[in-house]
PDB file of C-alpha atoms in Angstrom:
ATOM      1  CA  ASP A  10       3.567  51.825  37.306  1.00  0.00           C
ATOM      2  CA  THR A  11       2.382  48.411  36.180  1.00  0.00           C
ATOM      3  CA  GLY A  12       5.754  46.679  36.198  1.00  0.00           C
ATOM      4  CA  VAL A  13       7.734  45.362  33.235  1.00  0.00           C
ATOM      5  CA  SER A  14       5.640  45.099  30.097  1.00  0.00           C
ATOM      6  CA  GLN A  15       6.446  42.873  27.133  1.00  0.00           C
ATOM      7  CA  ASN A  16       4.767  42.765  23.747  1.00  0.00           C
ATOM      8  CA  PRO A  17       3.588  40.695  22.070  1.00  0.00           C
ATOM      9  CA  ARG A  18       2.770  37.904  24.526  1.00  0.00           C
ATOM     10  CA  HIS A  19       2.859  35.298  21.774  1.00  0.00           C
ATOM     11  CA  LYS A  20       4.402  35.276  18.306  1.00  0.00           C
ATOM     12  CA  ILE A  21       4.186  32.543  15.690  1.00  0.00           C
ATOM     13  CA  THR A  22       6.402  33.028  12.677  1.00  0.00           C
ATOM     14  CA  LYS A  23       7.649  31.063   9.729  1.00  0.00           C
ATOM     15  CA  ARG A  24      11.253  30.006   9.557  1.00  0.00           C
ATOM     16  CA  GLY A  25      13.349  32.671   7.883  1.00  0.00           C
ATOM     17  CA  GLN A  26      11.178  35.593   8.899  1.00  0.00           C
ATOM     18  CA  ASN A  27      12.325  38.458  11.125  1.00  0.00           C
ATOM     19  CA  VAL A  28      10.635  39.189  14.438  1.00  0.00           C
ATOM     20  CA  THR A  29      10.891  42.049  16.908  1.00  0.00           C
ATOM     21  CA  PHE A  30       9.892  42.081  20.560  1.00  0.00           C
ATOM     22  CA  ARG A  31       9.443  45.083  22.793  1.00  0.00           C
ATOM     23  CA  CYS A  32      10.082  45.560  26.492  1.00  0.00           C
ATOM     24  CA  ASP A  33       9.007  48.519  28.617  1.00  0.00           C
ATOM     25  CA  PRO A  34      10.833  48.426  31.958  1.00  0.00           C
ATOM     26  CA  ILE A  35       9.824  50.024  35.225  1.00  0.00           C
ATOM     27  CA  SER A  36      10.369  53.716  34.556  1.00  0.00           C
ATOM     28  CA  GLU A  37      12.983  54.420  37.232  1.00  0.00           C
ATOM     29  CA  HIS A  38      15.023  51.290  36.510  1.00  0.00           C
ATOM     30  CA  ASN A  39      18.186  52.055  34.563  1.00  0.00           C
ATOM     31  CA  ARG A  40      19.212  48.436  34.010  1.00  0.00           C
ATOM     32  CA  LEU A  41      17.464  46.209  31.493  1.00  0.00           C
ATOM     33  CA  TYR A  42      18.109  42.554  30.705  1.00  0.00           C
ATOM     34  CA  TRP A  43      17.026  40.047  28.092  1.00  0.00           C
ATOM     35  CA  TYR A  44      16.902  36.328  28.838  1.00  0.00           C
ATOM     36  CA  ARG A  45      15.813  33.286  26.874  1.00  0.00           C
ATOM     37  CA  GLN A  46      14.025  30.367  28.513  1.00  0.00           C
ATOM     38  CA  THR A  47      13.302  27.045  26.857  1.00  0.00           C
ATOM     39  CA  LEU A  48      10.711  24.656  28.217  1.00  0.00           C
ATOM     40  CA  GLY A  49      11.662  23.146  31.557  1.00  0.00           C
ATOM     41  CA  GLN A  50      14.916  25.078  31.811  1.00  0.00           C
ATOM     42  CA  GLY A  51      16.153  28.089  33.719  1.00  0.00           C
ATOM     43  CA  PRO A  52      16.503  31.405  31.904  1.00  0.00           C
ATOM     44  CA  GLU A  53      19.756  32.057  30.031  1.00  0.00           C
ATOM     45  CA  PHE A  54      21.278  35.504  29.837  1.00  0.00           C
ATOM     46  CA  LEU A  55      21.309  37.201  26.439  1.00  0.00           C
ATOM     47  CA  THR A  56      22.217  40.844  26.938  1.00  0.00           C
ATOM     48  CA  TYR A  57      22.209  43.749  29.381  1.00  0.00           C
ATOM     49  CA  PHE A  58      21.772  47.516  29.103  1.00  0.00           C
ATOM     50  CA  GLN A  59      22.616  50.220  31.555  1.00  0.00           C
ATOM     51  CA  ASN A  60      20.652  53.211  30.376  1.00  0.00           C
ATOM     52  CA  GLU A  61      21.124  53.211  26.581  1.00  0.00           C
ATOM     53  CA  ALA A  62      24.489  51.438  26.606  1.00  0.00           C
ATOM     54  CA  GLN A  63      24.609  47.729  25.825  1.00  0.00           C
ATOM     55  CA  LEU A  64      27.263  46.590  28.286  1.00  0.00           C
ATOM     56  CA  GLU A  65      27.221  42.817  28.012  1.00  0.00           C
ATOM     57  CA  LYS A  66      26.285  40.256  25.396  1.00  0.00           C
ATOM     58  CA  SER A  67      26.200  36.512  25.769  1.00  0.00           C
ATOM     59  CA  ARG A  68      27.778  34.208  23.231  1.00  0.00           C
ATOM     60  CA  LEU A  69      24.206  32.941  22.814  1.00  0.00           C
ATOM     61  CA  LEU A  70      23.446  36.218  21.064  1.00  0.00           C
ATOM     62  CA  SER A  71      24.450  35.311  17.524  1.00  0.00           C
ATOM     63  CA  ASP A  72      24.742  37.880  14.761  1.00  0.00           C
ATOM     64  CA  ARG A  73      21.089  37.211  13.892  1.00  0.00           C
ATOM     65  CA  PHE A  74      20.099  38.800  17.198  1.00  0.00           C
ATOM     66  CA  SER A  75      20.228  42.506  17.883  1.00  0.00           C
ATOM     67  CA  ALA A  76      18.983  44.522  20.819  1.00  0.00           C
ATOM     68  CA  GLU A  77      18.576  48.229  21.277  1.00  0.00           C
ATOM     69  CA  ARG A  78      17.510  50.566  24.009  1.00  0.00           C
ATOM     70  CA  PRO A  79      17.180  54.031  22.523  1.00  0.00           C
ATOM     71  CA  LYS A  80      17.196  56.868  25.038  1.00  0.00           C
ATOM     72  CA  GLY A  81      17.498  54.385  27.860  1.00  0.00           C
ATOM     73  CA  SER A  82      13.773  53.693  27.991  1.00  0.00           C
ATOM     74  CA  PHE A  83      12.100  50.764  26.205  1.00  0.00           C
ATOM     75  CA  SER A  84      14.123  48.058  24.508  1.00  0.00           C
ATOM     76  CA  THR A  85      13.651  45.947  21.406  1.00  0.00           C
ATOM     77  CA  LEU A  86      15.051  42.532  20.601  1.00  0.00           C
ATOM     78  CA  GLU A  87      15.120  41.571  16.936  1.00  0.00           C
ATOM     79  CA  ILE A  88      15.798  38.124  15.557  1.00  0.00           C
ATOM     80  CA  GLN A  89      16.574  37.946  11.866  1.00  0.00           C
ATOM     81  CA  ARG A  90      16.129  34.863   9.681  1.00  0.00           C
ATOM     82  CA  THR A  91      14.468  32.923  12.491  1.00  0.00           C
ATOM     83  CA  GLU A  92      15.260  29.239  12.971  1.00  0.00           C
ATOM     84  CA  GLN A  93      13.267  26.550  14.744  1.00  0.00           C
ATOM     85  CA  GLY A  94      15.862  26.555  17.502  1.00  0.00           C
ATOM     86  CA  ASP A  95      14.889  30.138  18.304  1.00  0.00           C
ATOM     87  CA  SER A  96      11.555  28.917  19.660  1.00  0.00           C
ATOM     88  CA  ALA A  97      11.549  29.883  23.323  1.00  0.00           C
ATOM     89  CA  MET A  98      10.202  32.320  25.878  1.00  0.00           C
ATOM     90  CA  TYR A  99      12.043  35.639  25.717  1.00  0.00           C
ATOM     91  CA  LEU A 100      12.066  37.375  29.083  1.00  0.00           C
ATOM     92  CA  CYS A 101      12.841  40.980  29.835  1.00  0.00           C
ATOM     93  CA  ALA A 102      13.732  42.238  33.291  1.00  0.00           C
ATOM     94  CA  SER A 103      14.770  45.500  34.845  1.00  0.00           C
ATOM     95  CA  SER A 104      16.459  46.567  38.053  1.00  0.00           C
ATOM     96  CA  LEU A 105      17.521  49.701  39.861  1.00  0.00           C
ATOM     97  CA  ALA A 106      20.749  48.587  41.451  1.00  0.00           C
ATOM     98  CA  LEU A 107      23.100  45.652  41.605  1.00  0.00           C
ATOM     99  CA  THR A 108      21.984  44.679  45.064  1.00  0.00           C
ATOM    100  CA  TYR A 109      18.419  44.029  44.096  1.00  0.00           C
ATOM    101  CA  GLY A 110      16.836  41.209  42.216  1.00  0.00           C
ATOM    102  CA  TYR A 111      15.225  41.832  38.900  1.00  0.00           C
ATOM    103  CA  THR A 112      11.590  42.544  38.116  1.00  0.00           C
ATOM    104  CA  PHE A 113      10.607  40.309  35.240  1.00  0.00           C
ATOM    105  CA  GLY A 114       8.018  40.815  32.551  1.00  0.00           C
ATOM    106  CA  SER A 115       5.587  38.095  31.516  1.00  0.00           C
ATOM    107  CA  GLY A 116       7.700  37.231  28.488  1.00  0.00           C
ATOM    108  CA  THR A 117       7.125  36.790  24.774  1.00  0.00           C
ATOM    109  CA  ARG A 118       6.668  33.212  23.637  1.00  0.00           C
ATOM    110  CA  LEU A 119       8.112  32.703  20.164  1.00  0.00           C
ATOM    111  CA  THR A 120       7.184  29.706  18.044  1.00  0.00           C
ATOM    112  CA  VAL A 121       9.017  29.240  14.755  1.00  0.00           C
ATOM    113  CA  VAL A 122       7.246  26.871  12.368  1.00  0.00           C
TER     114      VAL A 122
ATOM    115  CA  ALA B  25      32.189  30.919  35.103  1.00  0.00           C
ATOM    116  CA  GLN B  26      29.632  30.455  37.809  1.00  0.00           C
ATOM    117  CA  THR B  27      27.258  27.513  37.731  1.00  0.00           C
ATOM    118  CA  VAL B  28      24.097  26.876  39.708  1.00  0.00           C
ATOM    119  CA  THR B  29      22.745  23.378  40.267  1.00  0.00           C
ATOM    120  CA  GLN B  30      19.317  22.351  41.481  1.00  0.00           C
ATOM    121  CA  SER B  31      19.402  18.605  41.959  1.00  0.00           C
ATOM    122  CA  GLN B  32      15.675  18.101  42.536  1.00  0.00           C
ATOM    123  CA  PRO B  33      13.697  18.355  39.276  1.00  0.00           C
ATOM    124  CA  GLU B  34      10.425  17.834  41.175  1.00  0.00           C
ATOM    125  CA  MET B  35       9.287  17.982  44.769  1.00  0.00           C
ATOM    126  CA  SER B  36       5.916  17.541  46.362  1.00  0.00           C
ATOM    127  CA  VAL B  37       4.588  18.625  49.736  1.00  0.00           C
ATOM    128  CA  GLN B  38       1.348  18.259  51.607  1.00  0.00           C
ATOM    129  CA  GLU B  39      -0.550  21.454  52.237  1.00  0.00           C
ATOM    130  CA  ALA B  40       0.486  23.043  55.567  1.00  0.00           C
ATOM    131  CA  GLU B  41       3.696  21.004  55.704  1.00  0.00           C
ATOM    132  CA  THR B  42       7.287  22.196  55.250  1.00  0.00           C
ATOM    133  CA  VAL B  43       9.488  21.555  52.226  1.00  0.00           C
ATOM    134  CA  THR B  44      13.118  22.355  51.464  1.00  0.00           C
ATOM    135  CA  LEU B  45      14.452  22.960  47.970  1.00  0.00           C
ATOM    136  CA  SER B  46      18.174  22.480  47.389  1.00  0.00           C
ATOM    137  CA  CYS B  47      20.619  24.626  45.458  1.00  0.00           C
ATOM    138  CA  THR B  48      24.379  24.504  45.134  1.00  0.00           C
ATOM    139  CA  TYR B  49      26.615  26.837  43.200  1.00  0.00           C
ATOM    140  CA  ASP B  50      30.186  27.070  42.109  1.00  0.00           C
ATOM    141  CA  THR B  51      32.152  30.301  42.216  1.00  0.00           C
ATOM    142  CA  SER B  52      35.604  31.606  42.992  1.00  0.00           C
ATOM    143  CA  GLU B  53      34.248  34.966  44.141  1.00  0.00           C
ATOM    144  CA  SER B  54      33.775  35.965  47.754  1.00  0.00           C
ATOM    145  CA  ASP B  55      31.153  38.657  47.280  1.00  0.00           C
ATOM    146  CA  TYR B  56      27.910  37.864  45.497  1.00  0.00           C
ATOM    147  CA  TYR B  57      24.140  37.676  45.823  1.00  0.00           C
ATOM    148  CA  LEU B  58      21.860  34.671  45.776  1.00  0.00           C
ATOM    149  CA  PHE B  59      18.174  34.632  44.922  1.00  0.00           C
ATOM    150  CA  TRP B  60      15.183  32.341  44.793  1.00  0.00           C
ATOM    151  CA  TYR B  61      12.592  33.077  42.134  1.00  0.00           C
ATOM    152  CA  LYS B  62       9.116  31.567  41.756  1.00  0.00           C
ATOM    153  CA  GLN B  63       7.550  31.054  38.326  1.00  0.00           C
ATOM    154  CA  PRO B  64       3.884  29.951  38.456  1.00  0.00           C
ATOM    155  CA  PRO B  65       2.514  28.255  35.330  1.00  0.00           C
ATOM    156  CA  SER B  66       2.174  30.752  32.482  1.00  0.00           C
ATOM    157  CA  ARG B  67       2.939  33.622  34.794  1.00  0.00           C
ATOM    158  CA  GLN B  68       5.873  35.900  35.335  1.00  0.00           C
ATOM    159  CA  MET B  69       8.854  35.187  37.505  1.00  0.00           C
ATOM    160  CA  ILE B  70       8.660  36.670  40.981  1.00  0.00           C
ATOM    161  CA  LEU B  71      11.484  37.283  43.450  1.00  0.00           C
ATOM    162  CA  VAL B  72      10.915  35.234  46.610  1.00  0.00           C
ATOM    163  CA  ILE B  73      13.983  35.968  48.692  1.00  0.00           C
ATOM    164  CA  ARG B  74      17.561  37.186  48.375  1.00  0.00           C
ATOM    165  CA  GLN B  75      20.752  36.738  50.351  1.00  0.00           C
ATOM    166  CA  GLU B  76      23.939  38.787  50.379  1.00  0.00           C
ATOM    167  CA  ALA B  77      27.001  36.558  50.660  1.00  0.00           C
ATOM    168  CA  TYR B  78      28.680  38.866  53.181  1.00  0.00           C
ATOM    169  CA  LYS B  79      25.800  38.450  55.616  1.00  0.00           C
ATOM    170  CA  GLN B  80      25.984  35.461  57.919  1.00  0.00           C
ATOM    171  CA  GLN B  81      22.364  35.745  58.972  1.00  0.00           C
ATOM    172  CA  ASN B  82      19.970  33.725  56.863  1.00  0.00           C
ATOM    173  CA  ALA B  83      17.301  35.739  55.076  1.00  0.00           C
ATOM    174  CA  THR B  84      13.635  35.219  55.897  1.00  0.00           C
ATOM    175  CA  GLU B  85      10.468  36.487  54.236  1.00  0.00           C
ATOM    176  CA  ASN B  86       7.326  35.392  56.038  1.00  0.00           C
ATOM    177  CA  ARG B  87       6.945  31.634  55.336  1.00  0.00           C
ATOM    178  CA  PHE B  88      10.115  31.532  53.229  1.00  0.00           C
ATOM    179  CA  SER B  89      13.607  31.208  54.669  1.00  0.00           C
ATOM    180  CA  VAL B  90      16.995  30.161  53.407  1.00  0.00           C
ATOM    181  CA  ASN B  91      19.842  28.103  54.777  1.00  0.00           C
ATOM    182  CA  PHE B  92      22.964  29.745  53.387  1.00  0.00           C
ATOM    183  CA  GLN B  93      26.145  27.739  53.861  1.00  0.00           C
ATOM    184  CA  LYS B  94      28.899  29.800  52.221  1.00  0.00           C
ATOM    185  CA  ALA B  95      31.731  27.332  52.742  1.00  0.00           C
ATOM    186  CA  ALA B  96      29.662  24.519  51.294  1.00  0.00           C
ATOM    187  CA  LYS B  97      28.305  26.803  48.524  1.00  0.00           C
ATOM    188  CA  SER B  98      24.804  25.746  49.382  1.00  0.00           C
ATOM    189  CA  PHE B  99      21.655  27.873  49.376  1.00  0.00           C
ATOM    190  CA  SER B 100      18.470  25.974  50.192  1.00  0.00           C
ATOM    191  CA  LEU B 101      14.944  27.381  50.398  1.00  0.00           C
ATOM    192  CA  LYS B 102      12.539  26.319  53.117  1.00  0.00           C
ATOM    193  CA  ILE B 103       8.838  26.890  52.658  1.00  0.00           C
ATOM    194  CA  SER B 104       6.826  26.537  55.844  1.00  0.00           C
ATOM    195  CA  ASP B 105       3.060  26.011  56.080  1.00  0.00           C
ATOM    196  CA  SER B 106       2.883  25.264  52.353  1.00  0.00           C
ATOM    197  CA  GLN B 107      -0.123  26.616  50.499  1.00  0.00           C
ATOM    198  CA  LEU B 108      -1.719  25.587  47.209  1.00  0.00           C
ATOM    199  CA  GLY B 109      -0.535  28.885  45.726  1.00  0.00           C
ATOM    200  CA  ASP B 110       3.071  27.891  46.345  1.00  0.00           C
ATOM    201  CA  ALA B 111       2.895  25.392  43.497  1.00  0.00           C
ATOM    202  CA  ALA B 112       5.299  26.631  40.834  1.00  0.00           C
ATOM    203  CA  MET B 113       8.766  26.281  39.344  1.00  0.00           C
ATOM    204  CA  TYR B 114      11.413  27.581  41.712  1.00  0.00           C
ATOM    205  CA  PHE B 115      14.717  28.841  40.390  1.00  0.00           C
ATOM    206  CA  CYS B 116      17.867  29.491  42.356  1.00  0.00           C
ATOM    207  CA  ALA B 117      20.055  32.251  40.911  1.00  0.00           C
ATOM    208  CA  TYR B 118      23.512  33.731  41.448  1.00  0.00           C
ATOM    209  CA  ARG B 119      24.685  37.254  40.751  1.00  0.00           C
ATOM    210  CA  SER B 120      28.220  38.544  41.075  1.00  0.00           C
ATOM    211  CA  ALA B 121      28.772  41.669  43.133  1.00  0.00           C
ATOM    212  CA  GLY B 122      31.619  42.672  40.879  1.00  0.00           C
ATOM    213  CA  ALA B 123      31.839  43.107  37.146  1.00  0.00           C
ATOM    214  CA  GLY B 124      29.014  41.516  35.238  1.00  0.00           C
ATOM    215  CA  ASN B 125      25.399  41.940  36.078  1.00  0.00           C
ATOM    216  CA  MET B 126      23.698  38.854  34.802  1.00  0.00           C
ATOM    217  CA  LEU B 127      21.852  36.345  36.896  1.00  0.00           C
ATOM    218  CA  THR B 128      22.940  32.751  36.448  1.00  0.00           C
ATOM    219  CA  PHE B 129      19.995  30.415  37.023  1.00  0.00           C
ATOM    220  CA  GLY B 130      19.745  26.801  38.026  1.00  0.00           C
ATOM    221  CA  GLY B 131      17.590  24.387  36.076  1.00  0.00           C
ATOM    222  CA  GLY B 132      14.637  24.760  38.417  1.00  0.00           C
ATOM    223  CA  THR B 133      12.583  22.597  40.765  1.00  0.00           C
ATOM    224  CA  ARG B 134       8.899  21.997  40.133  1.00  0.00           C
ATOM    225  CA  LEU B 135       7.020  22.122  43.425  1.00  0.00           C
ATOM    226  CA  MET B 136       3.657  20.422  43.685  1.00  0.00           C
ATOM    227  CA  VAL B 137       1.401  21.052  46.681  1.00  0.00           C
ATOM    228  CA  LYS B 138      -1.108  18.355  47.565  1.00  0.00           C
ATOM    229  CA  PRO B 139      -4.372  19.371  49.257  1.00  0.00           C
TER     230      PRO B 139
END
């Protein structure tokens, strides 16, 4: 197991386009999280899955954002009609239980031009 | 809602010396977890150390230790015998033990290690 994998590592898109990111968590981890991190700031929570169920969503997750985790395995985060303010690092993490910290992926850096 | 504050945007330490990074948090809960994460430049975030609020004993992991003061809502990280590889952003984070699973992060402290 190579840890949490995120693809792509970098994405440059034009304003108004849709983008989709993928996260493959550690296989035995049933919890999966998406965070957004802007330059020089701490990560901000976006959404959380336990198995295939999306249990929590932040108010940061506007209706242009949607996340899925089919079959409780990998997850995708889609941003529709991207805006320049969406430019950030999107981090995925997974965990096995509440008592443990997360294992983070390397992130997908999105630049909207 | 919980908040986490790291009041030191940047810190520097001489190689082999000791440095302490500060973190305070605000919560009305009695049971929770606290974490320190390290994020090297352009690399993924790594868990450094964690502390359960119900434990009075401060956590230690090799050169890393914490000073957990529950009443003061303070959770500082001490790095002993600093190494060049310790240079990174350090984030303090809070996680409720009850409903809600998200980590709430502080704004981070950039640690520079001077040779």
